[in-house]
C-alpha positions as a LaTeX table, in Angstrom:
\begin{tabular}{lrrr}
\hline
Residue & $x$ (\AA) & $y$ (\AA) & $z$ (\AA) \\
\hline
Met1 & $-5.08$ & $-16.17$ & $-4.54$ \\
Asp2 & $-8.02$ & $-13.79$ & $-4.95$ \\
Glu3 & $-7.09$ & $-10.18$ & $-5.84$ \\
Leu4 & $-8.95$ & $-8.81$ & $-2.80$ \\
Leu5 & $-6.91$ & $-11.03$ & $-0.50$ \\
Met6 & $-3.68$ & $-9.85$ & $-2.11$ \\
Val7 & $-4.77$ & $-6.22$ & $-1.65$ \\
Leu8 & $-5.60$ & $-6.90$ & 1.99 \\
Ala9 & $-2.24$ & $-8.59$ & 2.52 \\
Ala10 & $-0.44$ & $-5.63$ & 0.92 \\
Ala11 & $-2.43$ & $-3.24$ & 3.10 \\
Gly12 & $-1.48$ & $-5.27$ & 6.13 \\
Gly13 & 2.22 & $-4.98$ & 5.31 \\
Thr14 & 1.85 & $-1.26$ & 4.77 \\
Val15 & $-0.03$ & $-0.71$ & 8.02 \\
Val16 & 2.57 & $-2.68$ & 10.02 \\
Val17 & 5.39 & $-0.52$ & 8.69 \\
Gln18 & 3.45 & 2.73 & 9.15 \\
Ala19 & 2.36 & 1.93 & 12.70 \\
Ala20 & 5.69 & 0.63 & 14.05 \\
Gly21 & 7.05 & 3.03 & 16.64 \\
Thr22 & 3.84 & 5.08 & 16.87 \\
Asp23 & 1.21 & 5.25 & 19.60 \\
Ala24 & $-0.91$ & 2.89 & 17.50 \\
Trp25 & 1.75 & 0.16 & 17.55 \\
Pro26 & 0.79 & $-1.71$ & 20.76 \\
Gly27 & $-2.84$ & $-2.04$ & 19.68 \\
Leu28 & $-1.99$ & $-3.09$ & 16.13 \\
Gln29 & 0.67 & $-5.49$ & 17.34 \\
Leu30 & $-1.73$ & $-7.30$ & 19.66 \\
Ser31 & $-4.66$ & $-7.28$ & 17.22 \\
Leu32 & $-2.58$ & $-8.51$ & 14.28 \\
Ala33 & $-0.91$ & $-11.22$ & 16.37 \\
Arg34 & $-4.36$ & $-12.48$ & 17.42 \\
Trp35 & $-5.54$ & $-12.39$ & 13.82 \\
Ile36 & $-2.50$ & $-14.30$ & 12.60 \\
Gly37 & $-2.73$ & $-16.82$ & 15.43 \\
Gln38 & $-6.42$ & $-17.54$ & 14.79 \\
Gly39 & $-6.88$ & $-18.68$ & 18.40 \\
Ile40 & $-3.65$ & $-20.67$ & 18.63 \\
Glu41 & $-1.64$ & $-19.18$ & 21.48 \\
Gln42 & 1.72 & $-20.40$ & 20.16 \\
Ser43 & 1.08 & $-18.77$ & 16.78 \\
Glu44 & 0.02 & $-15.51$ & 18.42 \\
Gln45 & 3.19 & $-15.46$ & 20.53 \\
Ala46 & 5.34 & $-16.14$ & 17.46 \\
Ala47 & 3.61 & $-13.29$ & 15.61 \\
Leu48 & 4.19 & $-10.93$ & 18.56 \\
Glu49 & 7.90 & $-11.80$ & 18.52 \\
Arg50 & 8.10 & $-11.21$ & 14.76 \\
Leu51 & 6.31 & $-7.88$ & 15.13 \\
Asp52 & 8.83 & $-6.92$ & 17.85 \\
Gln53 & 11.63 & $-7.81$ & 15.43 \\
Thr54 & 10.04 & $-5.63$ & 12.76 \\
Ala55 & 9.74 & $-2.65$ & 15.11 \\
Ser56 & 13.35 & $-3.12$ & 16.18 \\
Ala57 & 14.59 & $-3.38$ & 12.57 \\
Leu58 & 12.75 & $-0.19$ & 11.63 \\
Glu59 & 13.93 & 1.66 & 14.73 \\
Thr60 & 17.60 & 0.73 & 14.35 \\
Ala61 & 17.87 & 1.18 & 10.58 \\
Glu62 & 20.55 & 3.63 & 9.50 \\
Thr63 & 19.24 & 6.74 & 7.75 \\
Glu64 & 20.47 & 5.65 & 4.33 \\
Glu65 & 18.79 & 2.24 & 4.61 \\
Val66 & 15.43 & 3.18 & 6.17 \\
Glu67 & 13.45 & 2.91 & 2.92 \\
Gln68 & 15.03 & $-0.42$ & 2.07 \\
Val69 & 14.20 & $-1.80$ & 5.53 \\
Arg70 & 10.64 & $-0.45$ & 5.31 \\
Thr71 & 10.15 & $-2.06$ & 1.90 \\
Arg72 & 11.58 & $-5.38$ & 3.09 \\
Gln73 & 9.45 & $-5.43$ & 6.24 \\
Gln74 & 6.34 & $-4.50$ & 4.28 \\
Ala75 & 6.95 & $-7.42$ & 1.91 \\
Ile76 & 7.61 & $-9.81$ & 4.81 \\
Trp77 & 4.29 & $-8.96$ & 6.45 \\
Gln78 & 2.42 & $-9.12$ & 3.18 \\
Ala79 & 3.79 & $-12.64$ & 2.67 \\
Arg80 & 2.91 & $-13.68$ & 6.24 \\
Ile81 & $-0.66$ & $-12.46$ & 5.80 \\
Glu82 & $-0.94$ & $-14.22$ & 2.44 \\
Phe83 & 0.26 & $-17.42$ & 4.14 \\
Val84 & $-2.59$ & $-17.16$ & 6.66 \\
Phe85 & $-5.10$ & $-16.84$ & 3.83 \\
Glu86 & $-3.57$ & $-19.77$ & 1.95 \\
Ser87 & $-3.82$ & $-22.01$ & 5.02 \\
Leu88 & $-7.62$ & $-21.57$ & 5.25 \\
Ser89 & $-10.55$ & $-23.12$ & 3.46 \\
Asp90 & $-12.58$ & $-20.93$ & 1.09 \\
Thr91 & $-15.36$ & $-20.48$ & 3.64 \\
Glu92 & $-12.95$ & $-19.59$ & 6.46 \\
Arg93 & $-11.03$ & $-17.25$ & 4.16 \\
Ala94 & $-14.03$ & $-14.96$ & 3.57 \\
Gln95 & $-14.64$ & $-14.37$ & 7.29 \\
Val96 & $-10.94$ & $-14.01$ & 8.12 \\
Ala97 & $-10.54$ & $-11.50$ & 5.27 \\
Glu98 & $-13.42$ & $-9.43$ & 6.64 \\
Asp99 & $-11.84$ & $-9.56$ & 10.12 \\
Leu100 & $-8.53$ & $-8.33$ & 8.71 \\
Arg101 & $-10.21$ & $-5.54$ & 6.76 \\
Asp102 & $-11.93$ & $-4.35$ & 9.94 \\
Leu103 & $-8.68$ & $-4.56$ & 11.88 \\
Leu104 & $-6.67$ & $-2.63$ & 9.29 \\
Thr105 & $-9.29$ & 0.08 & 8.92 \\
Gln106 & $-8.58$ & 1.08 & 12.52 \\
Tyr107 & $-4.89$ & 1.64 & 11.80 \\
Ile108 & $-4.63$ & 3.11 & 8.29 \\
Ala109 & $-2.89$ & 6.45 & 8.65 \\
Pro110 & $-4.97$ & 9.51 & 7.71 \\
Gly111 & $-4.39$ & 10.55 & 4.12 \\
Arg112 & $-3.11$ & 7.10 & 3.19 \\
Gly113 & $-4.79$ & 4.05 & 1.87 \\
Val114 & $-4.59$ & 1.09 & $-0.40$ \\
Val115 & $-6.55$ & 0.86 & $-3.63$ \\
Gly116 & $-7.38$ & $-2.17$ & $-5.69$ \\
Gly117 & $-8.33$ & $-1.31$ & $-9.25$ \\
Asp118 & $-7.69$ & 1.63 & $-11.54$ \\
Val119 & $-6.28$ & 4.85 & $-10.16$ \\
Ser120 & $-5.60$ & 8.06 & $-12.03$ \\
Ile121 & $-2.84$ & 10.30 & $-10.70$ \\
Ile122 & $-2.46$ & 13.54 & $-12.63$ \\
Ala123 & 0.24 & 16.19 & $-12.41$ \\
Asp124 & $-0.42$ & 19.54 & $-14.01$ \\
Gln125 & 1.13 & 22.97 & $-14.29$ \\
Gly126 & 4.64 & 21.66 & $-13.72$ \\
Ser127 & 3.80 & 19.64 & $-10.62$ \\
Ile128 & 4.87 & 16.08 & $-9.84$ \\
Ala129 & 2.49 & 13.29 & $-8.91$ \\
Val130 & 3.77 & 10.13 & $-7.27$ \\
Gly131 & 2.21 & 6.79 & $-6.41$ \\
Val132 & 3.36 & 3.28 & $-5.57$ \\
Val133 & 2.43 & 0.89 & $-8.35$ \\
Asn134 & 2.02 & $-2.84$ & $-8.03$ \\
Gly135 & 0.77 & $-3.88$ & $-11.46$ \\
Asp136 & 0.40 & $-2.53$ & $-14.97$ \\
Val137 & 1.01 & 1.11 & $-15.80$ \\
Asn138 & $-0.44$ & 2.89 & $-18.85$ \\
Leu139 & 1.05 & 6.25 & $-19.63$ \\
Gly140 & $-0.89$ & 8.54 & $-21.89$ \\
Arg141 & 0.21 & 11.68 & $-23.63$ \\
Pro142 & $-1.11$ & 14.74 & $-21.82$ \\
Val143 & $-3.65$ & 16.92 & $-23.56$ \\
Ile144 & $-2.35$ & 20.47 & $-23.96$ \\
Arg145 & $-4.99$ & 23.14 & $-24.09$ \\
His146 & $-4.00$ & 26.48 & $-25.58$ \\
Thr147 & $-5.74$ & 29.64 & $-24.54$ \\
Ser148 & $-4.40$ & 32.10 & $-27.07$ \\
Pro149 & $-5.36$ & 32.14 & $-30.77$ \\
Gly150 & $-2.75$ & 31.81 & $-33.45$ \\
Pro151 & $-1.42$ & 29.41 & $-36.07$ \\
Glu152 & 1.03 & 27.84 & $-33.63$ \\
Asn153 & $-1.91$ & 26.81 & $-31.44$ \\
Asp154 & $-4.47$ & 25.88 & $-34.07$ \\
Pro155 & $-3.27$ & 23.90 & $-37.07$ \\
Asp156 & $-6.60$ & 24.52 & $-38.85$ \\
Asp157 & $-6.25$ & 28.28 & $-38.52$ \\
Asp158 & $-5.98$ & 30.23 & $-41.83$ \\
Trp159 & $-3.88$ & 33.07 & $-40.50$ \\
Pro160 & $-1.13$ & 34.07 & $-42.90$ \\
Glu161 & 2.36 & 33.20 & $-41.80$ \\
Glu162 & 4.64 & 36.08 & $-40.93$ \\
Ser163 & 7.50 & 36.73 & $-43.32$ \\
\hline
\end{tabular}
């Protein structure tokens, strides 16, 4: 499957989990069920029931299992969206992907998003940077810049060593 479609499917799973139980939920639930059903009423109804099950699972999860339930539900919806893409012809897939992108854009929580491609997350001055990674990770050694002169900071410095 095309990388863009996989990113859209992942975004769909994320948006479902983020929206469940919020004011945005009824609108997302109906829109996503229609998108999944692609005009087939039975498929739309089945999607609505599955979305209800997701909301219920997230709502009733015990505190210690919330993240596990969120991760599982996110993966379930990603797989369901990927299945829709896989069931379409190449020409249908392009239009349906655009429709999903437009739908999801309405429901992505402020300050959150999904990125396909390279991302650089940098922590400095003792801070911590966190991101969710689905793919390769390359860790580089941080560059340390010294602001004070001295042999300990500049290996090419000719200062005499203290005795």
